[in-house]
């Protein structure tokens, strides 16, 4: 059984599902059910892949390599290490949840419009699996760019009133970054061994490029990832895109797609250009700290709750980048764990906010107040998700944020201290938001508003469950991530700083 | 004493078939009745092109060599370019035959010579005059295009240039609607084309003065041995390049492109945009790779600057366009820059990436213009972007096909446009033109803006009711489906065609 090309199957199932939806005749009214079924099958296959995966091994596993375009040195090569697998699992868990959450967003009238929405989501799922599983730089690039198309249509065709502008802005930022990366991708091939498998990651790792070339290639990749991640100062597309997108789209956009940026920094920037990564570290750390504080400050001032969540993400991505470039085992493990946690937390925040918006018809925080009494279950789950967002101990984000700060402190105490202020600011924006929405006198004329429906419970229960499980018992995930992180750090050639006790030992 | 040259007729068979078909078409114009002409001409043309393609594959391929007293070379690049031209012209001719529900090819006027709005024209319309002269004209143009990249002699190259150009000048002026715009386009194309031909001829003369021969192989030899005549060589090369750069629409010789593309009947625009570019780049490959390769240190930097400016101008100016045909025209200018980037890489990879890009570009251009011709408002083509607003809801297949082609123009992965861009940029970077590739990707990002603006209009715009999409005939549908499938195929599985291009990239000298 383990000889089966599981990763290819995993990628093909949602892609074929999307194709089937497009080819289905007009008037097929069960496209939502069909898409949900496909995404659940994908989830089952992914879980099976997870069982095949050997957790303690940090190397890339389940590898498949087929010749694709030998003239360019391109292979269709897939494989996962712990980091990639955790990202794939995050994606395939979130997709069915998003489909359920978007159930009523598009009417079930059997029009192309509805078929299109779920087909784009399935196509996006296939691309997300591909981008994380690719072990060929060219293949990664193909998925990285092709992914823009479904997101562009998901935002532009199904979003809010300003959707066209938001979609175009998203696309142009991403495309510009991607095209800069394209030059670096080709440059990497030229600098590498070449030949018919010259784009395979394993053939490009450990090259000694050196000098200006390595720095330029690093920058080509890093700029693309920074835009995707999104880091200050190239984050400006995100708030607009996340605001105009439907909550489900926003979850996939911020929860999963933006992770491609930080994933790319780990897998491509650090692994392929270790010297240039070390050279760029001071600047990246400064930008990461700015992202943390700037994102949090803007989140505090937000009046629009979708924008608020978008800005909290900019802050949280700052943490992730900080941990990656602090380059200690603890900080990077924390960052990769944070990537998983942030996916679930943001999903919960966006989707619960979406439920509120669907009931009140407004994204404006000032239009709410006292909803604890109107919809106690929604308000309660919002509080849990919010507390996870501000990293309350016992909830998932705490573990990862703690690890990032502790790990960073070992090498860059100043950055860790500055970054930690983000934790305090997080308490401010989350609690203020909750206070404005849920507390206070019961609003008038809202007595008929329904509390959480059964369908919405299907959305929220797995998410809250994930927040709690990952908060109390993150060990299985950490076990999966840590070996891969160790190997990444070996590629970079840095060792952890000696523990404080022995380093201070000589001084007394 | 005059010795008749040895001519390898088998190697030239595809060319002979096409020219013969064109001449028979002229005869049919004179002898057949009006009602019979339409289908007779159409099937004669398609048949000729198919037979030519078959002879190309079965006969000419096994008879490669330099023939006709050194004037014609049939080698890998020739065959590749000729084959590509034939396939693209088949699609192009199918699109030209679109009747839009009527009985005649509707994009063309019944009476090209008449003054717009005159009594003669009204008569022609009333009589239901047919417009079948476009078929032999097209065949003759294709013949010239096929001869162009095969020419190993500057005089023959010039003749081929004229054979391909003259029918195109006429075809550009035959649009049924907006006659004045069309006639203006034809006149502009003709005048500027005549200028560029003159430049080409002047360049050929200078090279003759330099080397004592018009043959490319003799010129190539002379560049190594001849000294003290550089004053003739470099201007000669640059003047020749001017003539060719005009045909591909490279800056600064591009100014005709938007006007002619806009004014010409839309199916002609598609045919012209795809096939002329293929033929002219084929000729350029032969001139630069075979003829004056030894002097490349002199002309390569100049051509590199031309490529850079072409990409930038094509991309930047396209942003402000509001007419779909002009957008595609400026996009073709930008694409000419991308192709030049590949050509400049020299070596085998330069030729193969150029040919691959030409194939990719041709197969997206013909169906794109075919789709433009289908969108109509009050009987004439609706080419303003705003008129396309919301078509995604009312004509999902047309909008989906056009959007897919736009993604290919933008170079999104899994389309032929991406593979082509990758091929030319990779060739450029591997041969010390990384800066050109950087300019190329920045220009790509800029062009993406306008393509996605069109997609925004198609899908996210308000629906209009005054614009309709005509249901295309089976012929046009076939052409569009072929183009879209090739565009997808060259993006998903380009390996066989890349192989073909790589194997065909050996020039005979």
mmCIF file of N, CA and C in Angstrom, chain A residues 282-324:
data_model
loop_
_atom_site.group_PDB
_atom_site.id
_atom_site.type_symbol
_atom_site.label_atom_id
_atom_site.label_comp_id
_atom_site.label_asym_id
_atom_site.label_seq_id
_atom_site.Cartn_x
_atom_site.Cartn_y
_atom_site.Cartn_z
ATOM 1 N N UNK A 282 19.520 40.555 10.386
ATOM 2 C CA UNK A 282 19.206 41.769 11.168
ATOM 3 C C UNK A 282 18.028 42.553 10.582
ATOM 4 N N UNK A 283 18.056 42.750 9.277
ATOM 5 C CA UNK A 283 16.973 43.512 8.651
ATOM 6 C C UNK A 283 15.631 42.806 8.822
ATOM 7 N N UNK A 284 15.641 41.475 8.599
ATOM 8 C CA UNK A 284 14.386 40.735 8.693
ATOM 9 C C UNK A 284 13.829 40.820 10.111
ATOM 10 N N UNK A 285 14.707 40.725 11.095
ATOM 11 C CA UNK A 285 14.225 40.790 12.482
ATOM 12 C C UNK A 285 13.591 42.140 12.771
ATOM 13 N N UNK A 286 14.228 43.206 12.266
ATOM 14 C CA UNK A 286 13.666 44.536 12.486
ATOM 15 C C UNK A 286 12.269 44.619 11.860
ATOM 16 N N UNK A 287 12.163 44.133 10.616
ATOM 17 C CA UNK A 287 10.859 44.185 9.946
ATOM 18 C C UNK A 287 9.827 43.344 10.691
ATOM 19 N N UNK A 288 10.272 42.184 11.212
ATOM 20 C CA UNK A 288 9.340 41.320 11.924
ATOM 21 C C UNK A 288 8.809 42.014 13.173
ATOM 22 N N UNK A 289 9.720 42.660 13.907
ATOM 23 C CA UNK A 289 9.277 43.345 15.134
ATOM 24 C C UNK A 289 8.333 44.487 14.774
ATOM 25 N N UNK A 290 8.673 45.221 13.696
ATOM 26 C CA UNK A 290 7.770 46.299 13.274
ATOM 27 C C UNK A 290 6.393 45.712 12.933
ATOM 28 N N UNK A 291 6.384 44.578 12.209
ATOM 29 C CA UNK A 291 5.106 43.956 11.854
ATOM 30 C C UNK A 291 4.302 43.631 13.100
ATOM 31 N N UNK A 292 4.960 43.070 14.099
ATOM 32 C CA UNK A 292 4.254 42.672 15.323
ATOM 33 C C UNK A 292 3.558 43.886 15.944
ATOM 34 N N UNK A 293 4.343 44.950 16.154
ATOM 35 C CA UNK A 293 3.814 46.087 16.907
ATOM 36 C C UNK A 293 2.845 46.905 16.046
ATOM 37 N N UNK A 294 3.251 47.114 14.790
ATOM 38 C CA UNK A 294 2.437 47.925 13.886
ATOM 39 C C UNK A 294 1.081 47.270 13.628
ATOM 40 N N UNK A 295 1.120 45.953 13.355
ATOM 41 C CA UNK A 295 -0.140 45.239 13.103
ATOM 42 C C UNK A 295 -1.055 45.314 14.311
ATOM 43 N N UNK A 296 -0.470 45.145 15.495
ATOM 44 C CA UNK A 296 -1.280 45.160 16.705
ATOM 45 C C UNK A 296 -1.869 46.538 16.954
ATOM 46 N N UNK A 297 -1.042 47.590 16.754
ATOM 47 C CA UNK A 297 -1.547 48.944 16.989
ATOM 48 C C UNK A 297 -2.700 49.265 16.040
ATOM 49 N N UNK A 298 -2.533 48.880 14.777
ATOM 50 C CA UNK A 298 -3.613 49.157 13.831
ATOM 51 C C UNK A 298 -4.858 48.349 14.172
ATOM 52 N N UNK A 299 -4.651 47.131 14.675
ATOM 53 C CA UNK A 299 -5.798 46.314 15.040
ATOM 54 C C UNK A 299 -6.595 46.982 16.152
ATOM 55 N N UNK A 300 -5.872 47.612 17.076
ATOM 56 C CA UNK A 300 -6.568 48.263 18.189
ATOM 57 C C UNK A 300 -7.493 49.359 17.671
ATOM 58 N N UNK A 301 -7.020 50.071 16.645
ATOM 59 C CA UNK A 301 -7.814 51.202 16.171
ATOM 60 C C UNK A 301 -8.887 50.840 15.163
ATOM 61 N N UNK A 302 -9.030 49.559 14.831
ATOM 62 C CA UNK A 302 -9.955 49.207 13.756
ATOM 63 C C UNK A 302 -11.416 49.294 14.154
ATOM 64 N N UNK A 303 -12.240 49.768 13.228
ATOM 65 C CA UNK A 303 -13.670 49.806 13.460
ATOM 66 C C UNK A 303 -14.374 48.668 12.730
ATOM 67 N N UNK A 304 -13.679 48.095 11.765
ATOM 68 C CA UNK A 304 -14.249 47.045 10.931
ATOM 69 C C UNK A 304 -13.672 45.718 11.411
ATOM 70 N N UNK A 305 -14.550 44.745 11.747
ATOM 71 C CA UNK A 305 -13.985 43.578 12.418
ATOM 72 C C UNK A 305 -13.190 42.668 11.479
ATOM 73 N N UNK A 306 -13.536 42.630 10.193
ATOM 74 C CA UNK A 306 -12.716 41.833 9.287
ATOM 75 C C UNK A 306 -11.309 42.428 9.153
ATOM 76 N N UNK A 307 -11.270 43.749 9.087
ATOM 77 C CA UNK A 307 -9.955 44.408 9.039
ATOM 78 C C UNK A 307 -9.179 44.151 10.311
ATOM 79 N N UNK A 308 -9.901 44.161 11.427
ATOM 80 C CA UNK A 308 -9.244 43.928 12.714
ATOM 81 C C UNK A 308 -8.527 42.583 12.685
ATOM 82 N N UNK A 309 -9.250 41.545 12.250
ATOM 83 C CA UNK A 309 -8.631 40.217 12.227
ATOM 84 C C UNK A 309 -7.442 40.204 11.263
ATOM 85 N N UNK A 310 -7.593 40.900 10.133
ATOM 86 C CA UNK A 310 -6.492 40.948 9.166
ATOM 87 C C UNK A 310 -5.254 41.562 9.811
ATOM 88 N N UNK A 311 -5.445 42.646 10.572
ATOM 89 C CA UNK A 311 -4.272 43.275 11.191
ATOM 90 C C UNK A 311 -3.682 42.419 12.302
ATOM 91 N N UNK A 312 -4.535 41.691 13.048
ATOM 92 C CA UNK A 312 -3.948 40.799 14.044
ATOM 93 C C UNK A 312 -3.057 39.770 13.346
ATOM 94 N N UNK A 313 -3.469 39.356 12.154
ATOM 95 C CA UNK A 313 -2.659 38.371 11.437
ATOM 96 C C UNK A 313 -1.311 38.942 11.055
ATOM 97 N N UNK A 314 -1.298 40.224 10.667
ATOM 98 C CA UNK A 314 0.000 40.827 10.330
ATOM 99 C C UNK A 314 0.906 40.782 11.543
ATOM 100 N N UNK A 315 0.316 41.054 12.705
ATOM 101 C CA UNK A 315 1.090 40.992 13.940
ATOM 102 C C UNK A 315 1.590 39.570 14.203
ATOM 103 N N UNK A 316 0.696 38.596 14.038
ATOM 104 C CA UNK A 316 1.084 37.214 14.320
ATOM 105 C C UNK A 316 2.114 36.698 13.326
ATOM 106 N N UNK A 317 1.974 37.127 12.067
ATOM 107 C CA UNK A 317 2.990 36.717 11.093
ATOM 108 C C UNK A 317 4.344 37.309 11.455
ATOM 109 N N UNK A 318 4.334 38.482 12.079
ATOM 110 C CA UNK A 318 5.592 39.028 12.568
ATOM 111 C C UNK A 318 6.263 38.076 13.539
ATOM 112 N N UNK A 319 5.458 37.494 14.454
ATOM 113 C CA UNK A 319 6.003 36.514 15.386
ATOM 114 C C UNK A 319 6.610 35.327 14.652
ATOM 115 N N UNK A 320 5.865 34.838 13.649
ATOM 116 C CA UNK A 320 6.337 33.645 12.947
ATOM 117 C C UNK A 320 7.677 33.927 12.271
ATOM 118 N N UNK A 321 7.761 35.077 11.592
ATOM 119 C CA UNK A 321 9.017 35.413 10.908
ATOM 120 C C UNK A 321 10.133 35.614 11.925
ATOM 121 N N UNK A 322 9.807 36.253 13.030
ATOM 122 C CA UNK A 322 10.799 36.464 14.085
ATOM 123 C C UNK A 322 11.389 35.131 14.512
ATOM 124 N N UNK A 323 10.518 34.159 14.757
ATOM 125 C CA UNK A 323 11.001 32.855 15.218
ATOM 126 C C UNK A 323 11.816 32.140 14.160
ATOM 127 N N UNK A 324 11.422 32.299 12.902
ATOM 128 C CA UNK A 324 12.164 31.609 11.831
ATOM 129 C C UNK A 324 13.572 32.165 11.740
#
